[in-house]
């Protein structure tokens, strides 16, 4: 009996001040990879070079890195991105940090994997503006220095293929993860890792229901294999004042891909990690600050008006989900032959 | 007598196969800095962040790095660069590698120092498109995370000034040098560092007179304090077939700044280092390949038509002036507050 009581007392002393029913999860230290594309150092090195290389855009000026700035929040801090010839796109660039933990890619989940996602922007006329993937591959082939990098990363006779390029980029992106934030350390048992306000924000997030969509270690609804569901409706509460204020229903989300009414306003759930670094917010980048984004979500999704101290606490908690970016070396890109860009 | 003869024989055996009168110089291991801006680690760290940060362009998409890609040749491998809103500039981006060894900056030498140069592109309407330097400074001030970086790098009460930003960028650029290429190792005594063809090219470069303008350790006419002269005429030989073919006199060089006839077609002498990485060539980027650039220079400057084996040898020598880029870590940029980009 004595032993049991001591154990119970110890539990009381070491657990957080209040315990919600929600099961908080830390981000894994490595990202899962598909069986046909295991992550290897050679693939990462090649993928990193391709990710940073602007020579695969029609103008030679836009790379993956242009809109997914991994020196900062993995996006471009613009409402919507700018591609070749100054053209402006229609949606806010999602962060590439922790994209490896998404169940699907793009705001409308139209790509099932990082590999497939990487084939989109090069041939998007607004983004990188190449006429087709063959032309993109030719650009890669025209740089002799890429050949040994592909040969080291992949098996086979002619390794310089678009599928291999996509696999390499995905392998690099699987290294772009940010475990071990203050939140993760807290969940793993370091009770000093969060401030009292951050703990209050954490409780609020679970109590009001944010976690019914923003679940799992990346707070993005679904983890790679399991989860509560792929796409969620936004905005749910059509009467929210914010719907008109920020034009939240102008873009119909998944509907724009499928043209099925049932898909209207369905979106992939974005991660809550590193939000401090990724202003402005939402698919249209219409909301400039994190506190306003919290107010918008409470109203549009949960039909709730938070008190300002609650907003502040939730923002403090979101800050605890940010940072700890892995240090990166810059790749050396192979030399440009003289006839690459016509 | 015997000793003297042995010494003479030893000299014959260890000197290069032929000795020209030209005094070849290796690139110093560090770049000189002005007395009012000594290079320090804190300045380099700040300057590097500023150099890579696109948030000081009007669109938030263009940084120094956009046109001076230090993952490659320090330029953008375009004929002329693209700035904000897809606008195309008038001159080829010069490489930032070894810019620290130039006697002045820009093709027309209109900036006397790296510090002054760095204040140009932010307010150029085609490049970064900010209305003025005050607006640029406001962008920096609006990012709280920059304040400790300035405070660490500079003395004084309010260290976040445009002059300090310029000094920091210049300090970082003074680290962007590429000593110890095969050429440098050869000049320092490693006779195996160059191939026979490269040595032939080296001799050709001196024999035909390239070095009368492309002198000094950076082959850029003038070293920082001394040298044969600041600006040189290009093209000299108006009858060269290449003048019309590549529209070499459409841009009048220094004249465009001063409107003095005496300055027509005067240019700062570009470095010959890392040319392999900086296609296309010349102020207008009209020449796509290095071998053609060699033919053009021989004809327009020296009124010579080189044999193709000579062209090949000179290109081989130029390759020996390239590479050995210092490894770089990517800076972490401080977070973007929500109201930075309007």
Coordinates of N, CA and C in Angstrom, one line a residue, chain A residues 39-56 63-66 68 70-71 96-97 118 146 149-150 153-154 164-176 326-334, chain B residues 65 69 71 327-331:
Chain A
X39 N 15.7 6.8 -47.6 CA 16.6 8.0 -47.5 C 18.0 7.6 -47.4
X40 N 18.9 8.1 -48.3 CA 20.3 7.8 -48.2 C 21.1 9.1 -48.3
X41 N 22.3 9.1 -47.8 CA 23.1 10.4 -47.9 C 23.3 10.8 -49.3
X42 N 23.6 9.9 -50.2 CA 23.8 10.3 -51.6 C 22.6 11.0 -52.2
X43 N 21.4 10.4 -51.9 CA 20.1 11.0 -52.4 C 19.9 12.4 -51.8
X44 N 20.2 12.5 -50.5 CA 20.0 13.8 -49.9 C 20.9 14.8 -50.5
X45 N 22.1 14.5 -50.8 CA 23.1 15.4 -51.4 C 22.6 15.9 -52.8
X46 N 22.1 14.9 -53.6 CA 21.6 15.2 -54.9 C 20.4 16.1 -54.8
X47 N 19.4 15.6 -54.0 CA 18.2 16.3 -53.8 C 18.3 17.7 -53.3
X48 N 19.3 17.9 -52.4 CA 19.5 19.3 -51.9 C 20.0 20.2 -53.1
X49 N 20.9 19.7 -53.9 CA 21.4 20.5 -55.0 C 20.2 20.8 -56.0
X50 N 19.4 19.9 -56.3 CA 18.3 20.1 -57.2 C 17.3 21.1 -56.5
X51 N 17.1 21.0 -55.2 CA 16.1 21.8 -54.5 C 16.6 23.3 -54.6
X52 N 17.9 23.5 -54.5 CA 18.4 24.9 -54.5 C 18.7 25.4 -55.9
X53 N 18.6 24.6 -56.9 CA 19.1 25.0 -58.2 C 18.1 25.7 -59.1
X54 N 18.3 27.0 -59.4 CA 17.3 27.8 -60.1 C 17.3 27.5 -61.6
X55 N 18.2 26.7 -62.1 CA 18.4 26.5 -63.6 C 17.3 25.6 -64.2
X56 N 16.4 25.1 -63.4 CA 15.3 24.3 -64.0 C 14.0 25.0 -64.1
X63 N 13.8 28.5 -58.0 CA 14.1 27.1 -57.5 C 13.0 26.8 -56.5
X64 N 13.0 25.5 -56.0 CA 12.2 25.1 -54.9 C 12.4 26.1 -53.8
X65 N 13.7 26.4 -53.5 CA 14.1 27.2 -52.4 C 13.5 28.6 -52.5
X66 N 13.2 29.1 -53.7 CA 12.7 30.5 -53.9 C 11.5 30.7 -53.1
X68 N 10.3 28.2 -50.8 CA 10.5 27.4 -49.6 C 11.8 27.7 -49.0
X70 N 14.4 27.7 -46.7 CA 14.8 26.9 -45.5 C 15.8 27.6 -44.6
X71 N 16.2 28.9 -45.0 CA 16.9 29.7 -44.0 C 16.0 30.3 -43.0
X96 N 7.9 24.0 -46.2 CA 8.5 22.7 -46.5 C 9.0 22.0 -45.2
X97 N 9.1 22.8 -44.1 CA 9.5 22.2 -42.9 C 8.4 21.2 -42.4
X118 N 7.0 17.2 -56.1 CA 8.1 17.9 -56.7 C 8.0 18.0 -58.2
X146 N 26.0 17.0 -62.9 CA 24.9 16.3 -62.2 C 25.0 14.8 -62.4
X149 N 26.4 12.7 -59.5 CA 25.6 12.8 -58.3 C 24.4 11.8 -58.5
X150 N 23.8 11.7 -59.7 CA 22.7 10.7 -59.9 C 23.3 9.3 -59.8
X153 N 23.7 8.2 -56.4 CA 22.5 8.0 -55.6 C 21.6 6.9 -56.0
X154 N 21.7 6.5 -57.3 CA 20.8 5.5 -57.8 C 21.5 4.4 -58.6
X164 N 13.9 9.8 -60.7 CA 15.1 9.8 -59.7 C 15.3 11.2 -59.2
X165 N 15.1 12.2 -60.0 CA 15.2 13.6 -59.5 C 14.2 13.8 -58.4
X166 N 12.9 13.4 -58.7 CA 11.9 13.6 -57.7 C 12.2 12.8 -56.4
X167 N 12.7 11.6 -56.6 CA 13.0 10.8 -55.4 C 14.1 11.5 -54.5
X168 N 15.1 12.1 -55.2 CA 16.2 12.7 -54.5 C 15.7 14.0 -53.8
X169 N 14.8 14.7 -54.4 CA 14.3 15.9 -53.8 C 13.5 15.5 -52.6
X170 N 12.7 14.5 -52.7 CA 11.8 14.0 -51.6 C 12.7 13.6 -50.4
X171 N 13.8 12.9 -50.8 CA 14.8 12.4 -49.7 C 15.3 13.6 -49.0
X172 N 15.7 14.6 -49.7 CA 16.2 15.8 -49.0 C 15.2 16.4 -48.1
X173 N 14.0 16.5 -48.7 CA 12.9 17.1 -47.9 C 12.6 16.4 -46.6
X174 N 12.8 15.1 -46.6 CA 12.6 14.3 -45.4 C 13.6 14.6 -44.3
X175 N 14.6 15.3 -44.7 CA 15.6 15.8 -43.6 C 15.1 17.1 -43.1
X176 N 14.2 17.8 -43.7 CA 13.8 19.1 -43.3 C 12.7 19.0 -42.2
X326 N 17.5 22.3 -38.2 CA 18.8 21.7 -38.4 C 19.8 22.6 -39.2
X327 N 21.0 22.7 -38.7 CA 22.0 23.5 -39.5 C 22.2 22.9 -40.8
X328 N 22.4 23.7 -41.8 CA 22.5 23.2 -43.2 C 23.7 23.8 -43.9
X329 N 24.5 23.0 -44.6 CA 25.5 23.5 -45.4 C 24.9 23.8 -46.8
X330 N 25.5 24.8 -47.5 CA 25.0 25.1 -48.8 C 25.5 24.1 -49.8
X331 N 24.7 23.6 -50.7 CA 25.3 22.7 -51.7 C 26.2 23.5 -52.7
X332 N 27.2 22.8 -53.2 CA 27.9 23.4 -54.4 C 27.2 22.9 -55.6
X333 N 26.7 23.8 -56.5 CA 26.1 23.3 -57.7 C 27.1 23.2 -58.8
X334 N 26.8 22.1 -59.6 CA 27.8 21.9 -60.7 C 27.7 23.1 -61.7
Chain B
X65 N 21.7 37.4 -53.0 CA 21.9 36.0 -53.4 C 21.2 35.7 -54.7
X69 N 24.7 34.0 -56.9 CA 24.5 32.7 -56.4 C 25.8 32.1 -55.9
X71 N 26.3 29.5 -54.4 CA 26.3 28.0 -54.5 C 26.9 27.6 -55.8
X327 N 33.5 26.2 -48.3 CA 32.2 25.6 -47.8 C 31.5 26.7 -47.0
X328 N 30.2 26.7 -47.2 CA 29.4 27.7 -46.4 C 28.2 27.1 -45.7
X329 N 27.9 27.5 -44.6 CA 26.7 27.2 -43.9 C 25.6 28.2 -44.3
X330 N 24.4 27.7 -44.3 CA 23.3 28.6 -44.5 C 23.0 29.4 -43.3
X331 N 22.8 30.7 -43.4 CA 22.4 31.5 -42.2 C 21.0 31.1 -41.8

